[in-house]
mmCIF file of C-alpha atoms in Angstrom:
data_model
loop_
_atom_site.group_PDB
_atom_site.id
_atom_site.type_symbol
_atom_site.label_atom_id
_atom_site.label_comp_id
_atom_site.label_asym_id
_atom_site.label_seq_id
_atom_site.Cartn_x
_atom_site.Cartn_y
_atom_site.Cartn_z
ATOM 1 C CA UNK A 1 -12.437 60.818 15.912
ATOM 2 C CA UNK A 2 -9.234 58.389 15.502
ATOM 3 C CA UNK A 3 -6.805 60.068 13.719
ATOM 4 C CA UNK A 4 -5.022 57.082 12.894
ATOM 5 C CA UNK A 5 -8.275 55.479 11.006
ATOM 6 C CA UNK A 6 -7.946 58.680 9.261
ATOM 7 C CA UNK A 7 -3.982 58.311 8.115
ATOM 8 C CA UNK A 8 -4.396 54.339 7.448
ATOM 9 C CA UNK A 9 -7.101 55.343 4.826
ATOM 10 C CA UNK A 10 -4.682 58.302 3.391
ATOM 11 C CA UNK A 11 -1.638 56.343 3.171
ATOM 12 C CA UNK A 12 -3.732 54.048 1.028
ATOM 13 C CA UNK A 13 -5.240 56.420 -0.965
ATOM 14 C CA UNK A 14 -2.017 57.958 -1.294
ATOM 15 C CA UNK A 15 -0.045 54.214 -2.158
ATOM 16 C CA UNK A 16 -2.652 53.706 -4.579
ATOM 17 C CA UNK A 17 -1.309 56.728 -6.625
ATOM 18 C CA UNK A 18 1.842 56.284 -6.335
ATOM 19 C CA UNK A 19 1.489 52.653 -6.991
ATOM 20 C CA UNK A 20 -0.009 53.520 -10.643
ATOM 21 C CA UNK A 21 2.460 55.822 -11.418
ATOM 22 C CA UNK A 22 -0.442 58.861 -11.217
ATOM 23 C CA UNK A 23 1.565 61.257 -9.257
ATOM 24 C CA UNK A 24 4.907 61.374 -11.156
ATOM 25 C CA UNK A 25 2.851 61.423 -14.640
ATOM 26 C CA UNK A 26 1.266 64.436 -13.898
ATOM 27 C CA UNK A 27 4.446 66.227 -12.031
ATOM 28 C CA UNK A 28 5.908 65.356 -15.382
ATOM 29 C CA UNK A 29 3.497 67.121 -16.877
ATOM 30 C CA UNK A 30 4.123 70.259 -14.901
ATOM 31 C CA UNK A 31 7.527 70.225 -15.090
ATOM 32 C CA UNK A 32 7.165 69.932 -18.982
ATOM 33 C CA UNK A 33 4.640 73.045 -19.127
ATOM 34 C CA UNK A 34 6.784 74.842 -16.361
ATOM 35 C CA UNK A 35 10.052 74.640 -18.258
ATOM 36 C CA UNK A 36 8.448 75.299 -21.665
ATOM 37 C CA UNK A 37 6.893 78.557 -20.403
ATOM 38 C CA UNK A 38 9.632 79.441 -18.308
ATOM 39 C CA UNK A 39 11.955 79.590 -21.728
ATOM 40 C CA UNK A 40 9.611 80.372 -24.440
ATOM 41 C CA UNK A 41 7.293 82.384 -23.038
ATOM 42 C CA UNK A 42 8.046 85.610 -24.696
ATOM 43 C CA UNK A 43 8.729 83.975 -27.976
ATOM 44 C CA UNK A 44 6.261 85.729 -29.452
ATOM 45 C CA UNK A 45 7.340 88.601 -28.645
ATOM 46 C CA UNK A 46 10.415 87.619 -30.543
ATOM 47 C CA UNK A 47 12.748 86.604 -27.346
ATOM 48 C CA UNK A 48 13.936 83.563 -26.452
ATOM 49 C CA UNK A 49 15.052 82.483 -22.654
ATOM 50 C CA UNK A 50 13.710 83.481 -18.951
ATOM 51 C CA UNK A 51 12.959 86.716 -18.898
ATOM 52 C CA UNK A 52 11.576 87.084 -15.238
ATOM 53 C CA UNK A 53 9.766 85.355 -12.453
ATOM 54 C CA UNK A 54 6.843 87.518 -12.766
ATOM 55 C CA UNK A 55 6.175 87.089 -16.255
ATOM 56 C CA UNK A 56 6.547 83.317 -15.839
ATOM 57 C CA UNK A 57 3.748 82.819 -12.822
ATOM 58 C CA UNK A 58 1.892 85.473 -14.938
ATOM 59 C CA UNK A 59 2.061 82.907 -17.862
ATOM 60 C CA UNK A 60 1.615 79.994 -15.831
ATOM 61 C CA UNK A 61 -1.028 81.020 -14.019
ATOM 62 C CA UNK A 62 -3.336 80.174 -17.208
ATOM 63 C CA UNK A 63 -1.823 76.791 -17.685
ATOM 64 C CA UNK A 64 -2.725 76.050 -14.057
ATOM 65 C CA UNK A 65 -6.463 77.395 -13.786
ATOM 66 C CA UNK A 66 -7.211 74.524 -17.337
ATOM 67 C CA UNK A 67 -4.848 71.628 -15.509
ATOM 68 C CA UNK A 68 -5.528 71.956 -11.967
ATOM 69 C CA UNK A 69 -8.989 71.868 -11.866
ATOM 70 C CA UNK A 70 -9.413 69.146 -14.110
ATOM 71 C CA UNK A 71 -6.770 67.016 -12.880
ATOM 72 C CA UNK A 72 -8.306 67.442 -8.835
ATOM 73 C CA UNK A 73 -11.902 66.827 -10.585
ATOM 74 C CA UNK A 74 -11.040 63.600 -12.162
ATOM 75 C CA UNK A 75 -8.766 62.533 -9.179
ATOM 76 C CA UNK A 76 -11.334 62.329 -6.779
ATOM 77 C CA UNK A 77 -14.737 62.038 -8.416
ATOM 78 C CA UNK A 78 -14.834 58.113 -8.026
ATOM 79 C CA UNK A 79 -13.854 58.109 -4.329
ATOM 80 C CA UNK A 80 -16.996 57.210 -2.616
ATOM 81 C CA UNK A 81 -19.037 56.348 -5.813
ATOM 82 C CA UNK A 82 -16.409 53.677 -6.944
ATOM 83 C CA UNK A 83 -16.267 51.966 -3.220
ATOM 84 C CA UNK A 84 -19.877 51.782 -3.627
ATOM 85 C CA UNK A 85 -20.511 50.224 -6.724
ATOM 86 C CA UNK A 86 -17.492 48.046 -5.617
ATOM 87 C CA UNK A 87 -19.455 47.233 -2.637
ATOM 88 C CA UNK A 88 -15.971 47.609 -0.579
ATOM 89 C CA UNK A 89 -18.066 50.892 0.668
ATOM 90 C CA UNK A 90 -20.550 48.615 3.032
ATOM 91 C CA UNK A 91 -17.459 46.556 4.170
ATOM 92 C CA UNK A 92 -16.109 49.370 5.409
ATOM 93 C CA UNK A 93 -18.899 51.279 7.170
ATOM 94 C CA UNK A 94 -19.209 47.654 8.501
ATOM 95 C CA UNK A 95 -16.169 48.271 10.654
ATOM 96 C CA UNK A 96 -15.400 50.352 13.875
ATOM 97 C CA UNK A 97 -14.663 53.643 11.425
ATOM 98 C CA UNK A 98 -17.161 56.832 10.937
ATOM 99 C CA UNK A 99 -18.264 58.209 7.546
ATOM 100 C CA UNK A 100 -16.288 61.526 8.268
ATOM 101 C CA UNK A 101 -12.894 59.084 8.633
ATOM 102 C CA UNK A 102 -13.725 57.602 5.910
ATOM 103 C CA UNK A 103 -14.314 60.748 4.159
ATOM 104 C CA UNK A 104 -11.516 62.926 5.429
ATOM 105 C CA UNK A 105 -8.902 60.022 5.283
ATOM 106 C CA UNK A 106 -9.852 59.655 1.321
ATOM 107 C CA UNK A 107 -9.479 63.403 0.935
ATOM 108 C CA UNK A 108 -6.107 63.448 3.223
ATOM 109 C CA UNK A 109 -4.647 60.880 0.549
ATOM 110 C CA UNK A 110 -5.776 62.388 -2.617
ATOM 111 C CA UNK A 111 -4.915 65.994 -1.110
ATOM 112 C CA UNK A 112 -1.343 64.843 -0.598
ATOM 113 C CA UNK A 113 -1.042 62.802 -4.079
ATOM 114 C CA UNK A 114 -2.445 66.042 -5.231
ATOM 115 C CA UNK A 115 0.131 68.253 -3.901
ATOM 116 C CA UNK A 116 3.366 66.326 -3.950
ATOM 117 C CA UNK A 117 2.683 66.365 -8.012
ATOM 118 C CA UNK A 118 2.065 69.998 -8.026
ATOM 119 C CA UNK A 119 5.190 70.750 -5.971
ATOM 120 C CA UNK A 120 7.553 67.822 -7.631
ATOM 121 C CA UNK A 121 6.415 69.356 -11.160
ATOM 122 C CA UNK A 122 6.489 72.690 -11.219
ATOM 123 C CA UNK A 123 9.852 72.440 -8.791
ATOM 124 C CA UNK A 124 11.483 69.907 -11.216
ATOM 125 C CA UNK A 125 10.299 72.521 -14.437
ATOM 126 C CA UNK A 126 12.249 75.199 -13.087
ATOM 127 C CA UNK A 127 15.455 73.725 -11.853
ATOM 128 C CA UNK A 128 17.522 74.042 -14.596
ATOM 129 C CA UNK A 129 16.968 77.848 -14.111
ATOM 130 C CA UNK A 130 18.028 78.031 -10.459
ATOM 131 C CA UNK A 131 20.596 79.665 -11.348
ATOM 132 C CA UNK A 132 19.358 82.555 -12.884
ATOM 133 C CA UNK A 133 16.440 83.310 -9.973
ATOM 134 C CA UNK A 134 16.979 84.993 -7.023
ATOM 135 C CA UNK A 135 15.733 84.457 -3.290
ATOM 136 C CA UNK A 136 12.486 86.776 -4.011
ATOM 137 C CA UNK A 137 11.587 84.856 -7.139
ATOM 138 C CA UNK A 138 12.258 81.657 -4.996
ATOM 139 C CA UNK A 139 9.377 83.340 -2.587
ATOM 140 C CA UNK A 140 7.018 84.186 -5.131
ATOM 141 C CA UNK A 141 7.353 81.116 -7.266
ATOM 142 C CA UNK A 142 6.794 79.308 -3.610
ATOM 143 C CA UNK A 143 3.517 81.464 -3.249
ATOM 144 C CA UNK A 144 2.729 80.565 -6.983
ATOM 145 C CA UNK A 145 2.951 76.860 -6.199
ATOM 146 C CA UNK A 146 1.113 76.826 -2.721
ATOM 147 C CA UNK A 147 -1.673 78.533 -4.569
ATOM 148 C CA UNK A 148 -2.354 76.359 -7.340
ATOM 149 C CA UNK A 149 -1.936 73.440 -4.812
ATOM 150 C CA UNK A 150 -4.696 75.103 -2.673
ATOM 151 C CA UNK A 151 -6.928 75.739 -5.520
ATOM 152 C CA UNK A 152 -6.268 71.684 -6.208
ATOM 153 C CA UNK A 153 -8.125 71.452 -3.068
ATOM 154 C CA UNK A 154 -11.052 73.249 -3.627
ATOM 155 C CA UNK A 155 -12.149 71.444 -6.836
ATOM 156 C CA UNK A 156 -11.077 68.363 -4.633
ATOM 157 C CA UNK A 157 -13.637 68.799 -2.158
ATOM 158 C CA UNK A 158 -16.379 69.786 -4.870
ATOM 159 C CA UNK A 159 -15.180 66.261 -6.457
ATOM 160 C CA UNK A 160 -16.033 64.474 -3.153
ATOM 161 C CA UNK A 161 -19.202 66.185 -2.965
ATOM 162 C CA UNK A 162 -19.825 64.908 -6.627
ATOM 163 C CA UNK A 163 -18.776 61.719 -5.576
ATOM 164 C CA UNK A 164 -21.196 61.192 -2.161
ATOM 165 C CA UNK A 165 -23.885 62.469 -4.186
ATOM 166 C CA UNK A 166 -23.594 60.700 -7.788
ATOM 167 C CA UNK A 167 -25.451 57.096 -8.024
ATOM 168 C CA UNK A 168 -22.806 55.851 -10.410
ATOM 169 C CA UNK A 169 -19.406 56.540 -11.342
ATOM 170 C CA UNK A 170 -20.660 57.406 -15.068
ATOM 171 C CA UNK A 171 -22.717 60.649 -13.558
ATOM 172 C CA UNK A 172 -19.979 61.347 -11.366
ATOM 173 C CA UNK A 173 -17.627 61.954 -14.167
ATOM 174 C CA UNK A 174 -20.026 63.303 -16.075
ATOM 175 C CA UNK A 175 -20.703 65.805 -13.332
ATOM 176 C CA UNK A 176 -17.339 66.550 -12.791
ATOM 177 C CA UNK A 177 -16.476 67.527 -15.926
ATOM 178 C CA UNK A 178 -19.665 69.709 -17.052
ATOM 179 C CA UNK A 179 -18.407 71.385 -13.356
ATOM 180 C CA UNK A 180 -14.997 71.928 -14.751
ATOM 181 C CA UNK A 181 -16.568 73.200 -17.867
ATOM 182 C CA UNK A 182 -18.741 75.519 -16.189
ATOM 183 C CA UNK A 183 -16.009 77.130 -14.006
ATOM 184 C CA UNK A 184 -12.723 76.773 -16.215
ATOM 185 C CA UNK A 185 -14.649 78.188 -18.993
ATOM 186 C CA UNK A 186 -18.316 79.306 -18.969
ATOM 187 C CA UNK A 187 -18.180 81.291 -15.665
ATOM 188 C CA UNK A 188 -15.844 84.286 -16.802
ATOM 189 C CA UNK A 189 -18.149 84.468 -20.410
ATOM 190 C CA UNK A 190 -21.012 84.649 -18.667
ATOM 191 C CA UNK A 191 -19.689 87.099 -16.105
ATOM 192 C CA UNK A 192 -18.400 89.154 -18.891
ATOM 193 C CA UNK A 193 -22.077 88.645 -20.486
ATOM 194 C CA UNK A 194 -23.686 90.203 -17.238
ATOM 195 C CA UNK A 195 -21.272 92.852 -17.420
ATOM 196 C CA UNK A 196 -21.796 93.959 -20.979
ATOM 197 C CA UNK A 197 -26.093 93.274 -20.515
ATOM 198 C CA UNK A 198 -25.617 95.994 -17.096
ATOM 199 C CA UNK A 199 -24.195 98.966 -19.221
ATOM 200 C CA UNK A 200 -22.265 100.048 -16.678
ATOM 201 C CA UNK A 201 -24.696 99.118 -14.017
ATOM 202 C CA UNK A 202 -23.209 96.472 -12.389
ATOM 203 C CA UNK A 203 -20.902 97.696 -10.351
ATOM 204 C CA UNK A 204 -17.450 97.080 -9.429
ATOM 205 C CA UNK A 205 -18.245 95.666 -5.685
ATOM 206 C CA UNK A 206 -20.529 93.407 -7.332
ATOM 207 C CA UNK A 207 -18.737 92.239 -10.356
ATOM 208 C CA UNK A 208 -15.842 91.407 -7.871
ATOM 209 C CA UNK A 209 -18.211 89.501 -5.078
ATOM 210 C CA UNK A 210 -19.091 87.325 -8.426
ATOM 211 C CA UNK A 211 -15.573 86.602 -8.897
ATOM 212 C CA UNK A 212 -15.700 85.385 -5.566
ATOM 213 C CA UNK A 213 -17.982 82.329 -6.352
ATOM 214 C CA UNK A 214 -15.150 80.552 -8.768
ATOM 215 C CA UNK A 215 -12.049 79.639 -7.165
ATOM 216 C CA UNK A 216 -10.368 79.357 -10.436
ATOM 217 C CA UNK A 217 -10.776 83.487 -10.470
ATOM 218 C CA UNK A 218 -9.570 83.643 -6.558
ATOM 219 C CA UNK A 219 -6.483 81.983 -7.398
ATOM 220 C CA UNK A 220 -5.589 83.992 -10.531
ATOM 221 C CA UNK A 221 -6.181 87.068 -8.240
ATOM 222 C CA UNK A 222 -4.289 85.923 -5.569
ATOM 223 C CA UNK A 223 -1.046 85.515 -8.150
ATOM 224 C CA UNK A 224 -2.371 89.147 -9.960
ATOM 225 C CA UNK A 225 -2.212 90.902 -6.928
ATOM 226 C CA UNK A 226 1.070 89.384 -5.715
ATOM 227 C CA UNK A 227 3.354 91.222 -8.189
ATOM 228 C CA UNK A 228 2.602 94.748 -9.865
ATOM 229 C CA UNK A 229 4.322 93.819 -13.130
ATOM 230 C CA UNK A 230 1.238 90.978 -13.333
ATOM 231 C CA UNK A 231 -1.698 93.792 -12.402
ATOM 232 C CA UNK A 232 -0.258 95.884 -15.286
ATOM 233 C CA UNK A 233 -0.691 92.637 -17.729
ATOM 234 C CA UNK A 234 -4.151 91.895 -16.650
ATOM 235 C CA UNK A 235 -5.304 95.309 -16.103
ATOM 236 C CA UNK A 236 -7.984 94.471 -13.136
ATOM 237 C CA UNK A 237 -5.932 97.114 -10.601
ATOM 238 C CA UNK A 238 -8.243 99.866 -11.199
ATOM 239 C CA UNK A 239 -11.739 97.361 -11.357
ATOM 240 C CA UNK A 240 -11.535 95.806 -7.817
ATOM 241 C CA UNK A 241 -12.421 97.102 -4.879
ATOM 242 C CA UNK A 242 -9.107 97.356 -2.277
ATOM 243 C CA UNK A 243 -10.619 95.058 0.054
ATOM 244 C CA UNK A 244 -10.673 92.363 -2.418
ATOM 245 C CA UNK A 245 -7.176 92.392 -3.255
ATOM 246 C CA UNK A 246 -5.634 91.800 -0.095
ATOM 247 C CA UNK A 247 -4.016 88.033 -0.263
ATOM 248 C CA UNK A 248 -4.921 87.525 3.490
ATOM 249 C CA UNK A 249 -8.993 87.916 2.296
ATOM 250 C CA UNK A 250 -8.568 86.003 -0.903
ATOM 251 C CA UNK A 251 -7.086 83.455 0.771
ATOM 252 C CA UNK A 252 -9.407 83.096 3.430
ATOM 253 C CA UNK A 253 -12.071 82.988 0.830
ATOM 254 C CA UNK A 254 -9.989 80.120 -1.102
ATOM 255 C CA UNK A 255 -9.956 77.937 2.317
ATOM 256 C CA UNK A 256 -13.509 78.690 2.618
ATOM 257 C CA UNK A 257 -14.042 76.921 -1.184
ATOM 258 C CA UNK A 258 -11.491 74.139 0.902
ATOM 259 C CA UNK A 259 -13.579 73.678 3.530
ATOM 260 C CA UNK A 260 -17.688 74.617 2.471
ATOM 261 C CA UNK A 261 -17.926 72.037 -0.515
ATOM 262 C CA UNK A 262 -15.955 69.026 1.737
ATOM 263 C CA UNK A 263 -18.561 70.129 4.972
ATOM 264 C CA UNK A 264 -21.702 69.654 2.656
ATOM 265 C CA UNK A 265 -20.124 66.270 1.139
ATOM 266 C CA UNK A 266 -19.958 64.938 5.022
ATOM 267 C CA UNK A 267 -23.404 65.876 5.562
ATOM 268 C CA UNK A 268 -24.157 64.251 2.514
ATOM 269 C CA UNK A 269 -22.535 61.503 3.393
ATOM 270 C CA UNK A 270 -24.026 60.589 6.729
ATOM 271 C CA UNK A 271 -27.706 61.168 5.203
ATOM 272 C CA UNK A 272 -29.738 57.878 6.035
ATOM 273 C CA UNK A 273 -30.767 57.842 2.684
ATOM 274 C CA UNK A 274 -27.026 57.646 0.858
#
């Protein structure tokens, strides 16, 4: 493989985004949600101001699981579909450079758009409260962030797959957002369905090894079991299974949503028949 095929086809990707302004609209975003949270979070509760890191990533950590998946759907849905009905797709194959550069450079670019708008947004959001966090929350808001940008990923690579696999860009986004329907907000209600339909039969080894299959879940227990002020708020402590709520497994099993989805979109790819 030539790596540097790879990183011309990123850094275009990645221009490309920068180029149309896509990666400081949604950091702007973030930062907007981040700050908003971060000071009126608890107004309901009748308080005004930041109250503590935990509560904030506890709060933010719904925001993220609606935006992030949606945003990594819709970023990369189009980028082997489009080329194709461009007809740039042949031109390319065309010259000395594999499907899997092609494929991996595109990801590379829109990975890294991805991220820098993630880390320039919700860093930006909670700047003007530096002042008032200490080096612990600056750790755990860090952990925070690298999870929802790893998360990004995974929907990423189920958007390429969408994308090798749709015949048009119309199906692809079609696709991608019944997809982001399905795990954003059907999933968890029909998981909660199961569980109510078992009586108490479905156990909790089980109910967590469903969990499993939604990275939108992994990543909301990989910030729940990262501060015991967040298990108390979500109450899922006593439900899973200890071997479940290590970070080190979840986040093997969120590299594994990384890596499975973008595996089957390269063998997709190099099918004679796509």
């Amino acid at each position: 493989m030539e790596w540097g095929q790879v990183l011309v086809i990123a850094a275009k990707e990645f221009r490309d985004r920068i180029r149309n302004r896509w990666v400081l609209a949604v950091a702007l975003i973030f930062a907007l949600f981040a700050l908003a949270i971060a000071y009126f979070g608890a107004s309901q509760q009748g308080e005004v101001g930041f109250r503590s890191i935990d509560v904030t990533v506890a709060s933010l950590v719904g925001l993220v699981i609606y935006l992030v998946p949606l945003i990594a759907l819709i970023l990369g849905y189009d980028a082997i579909v489009g080329e194709r009905e461009r007809g740039s797709l042949e031109l390319m194959l065309s010259m000395p450079i594999s499907r899997f550069e092609i494929l991996l450079g595109k990801y590379c670019g829109l990975a890294a758009a991805l991220a820098s708008s993630t880390v320039l947004g919700f860093g930006a959001g909670l700047l003007p409260l530096a002042s008032e966090l200490t080096v612990r929350d600056g750790y755990h808001y860090a952990g925070f962030v690298g999870s929802a940008i790893l998360m990004g990923m995974a929907f990423l690579s189920i958007s390429m797959l969408v994308s090798v696999r749709a015949l048009d860009r119309v199906r692809a986004s079609g696709v991608a957002i019944s997809l982001w329907f399905f795990f954003v907000l059907i999933f968890d209600l029909l998981l909660m369905g199961a569980l109510v339909l078992s009586q108490g039969r479905l156990d909790s080894n089980t109910f967590a090894a469903l969990l499993m299959l939604n990275p939108a879940d992994v990543f909301r227990l990989l910030n729940i079991f990262s501060s015991e002020q967040a298990q108390t708020m979500y109450g899922l402590a006593t439900v899973m299974p200890g071997g479940l709520t290590d970070p080190a497994v979840l986040l093997a099993i969120m590299a594994g949503w990384v890596v499975i989805p973008f595996l089957l979109a390269n063998w997709s790819f190099k099918c004679p028949s796509r």
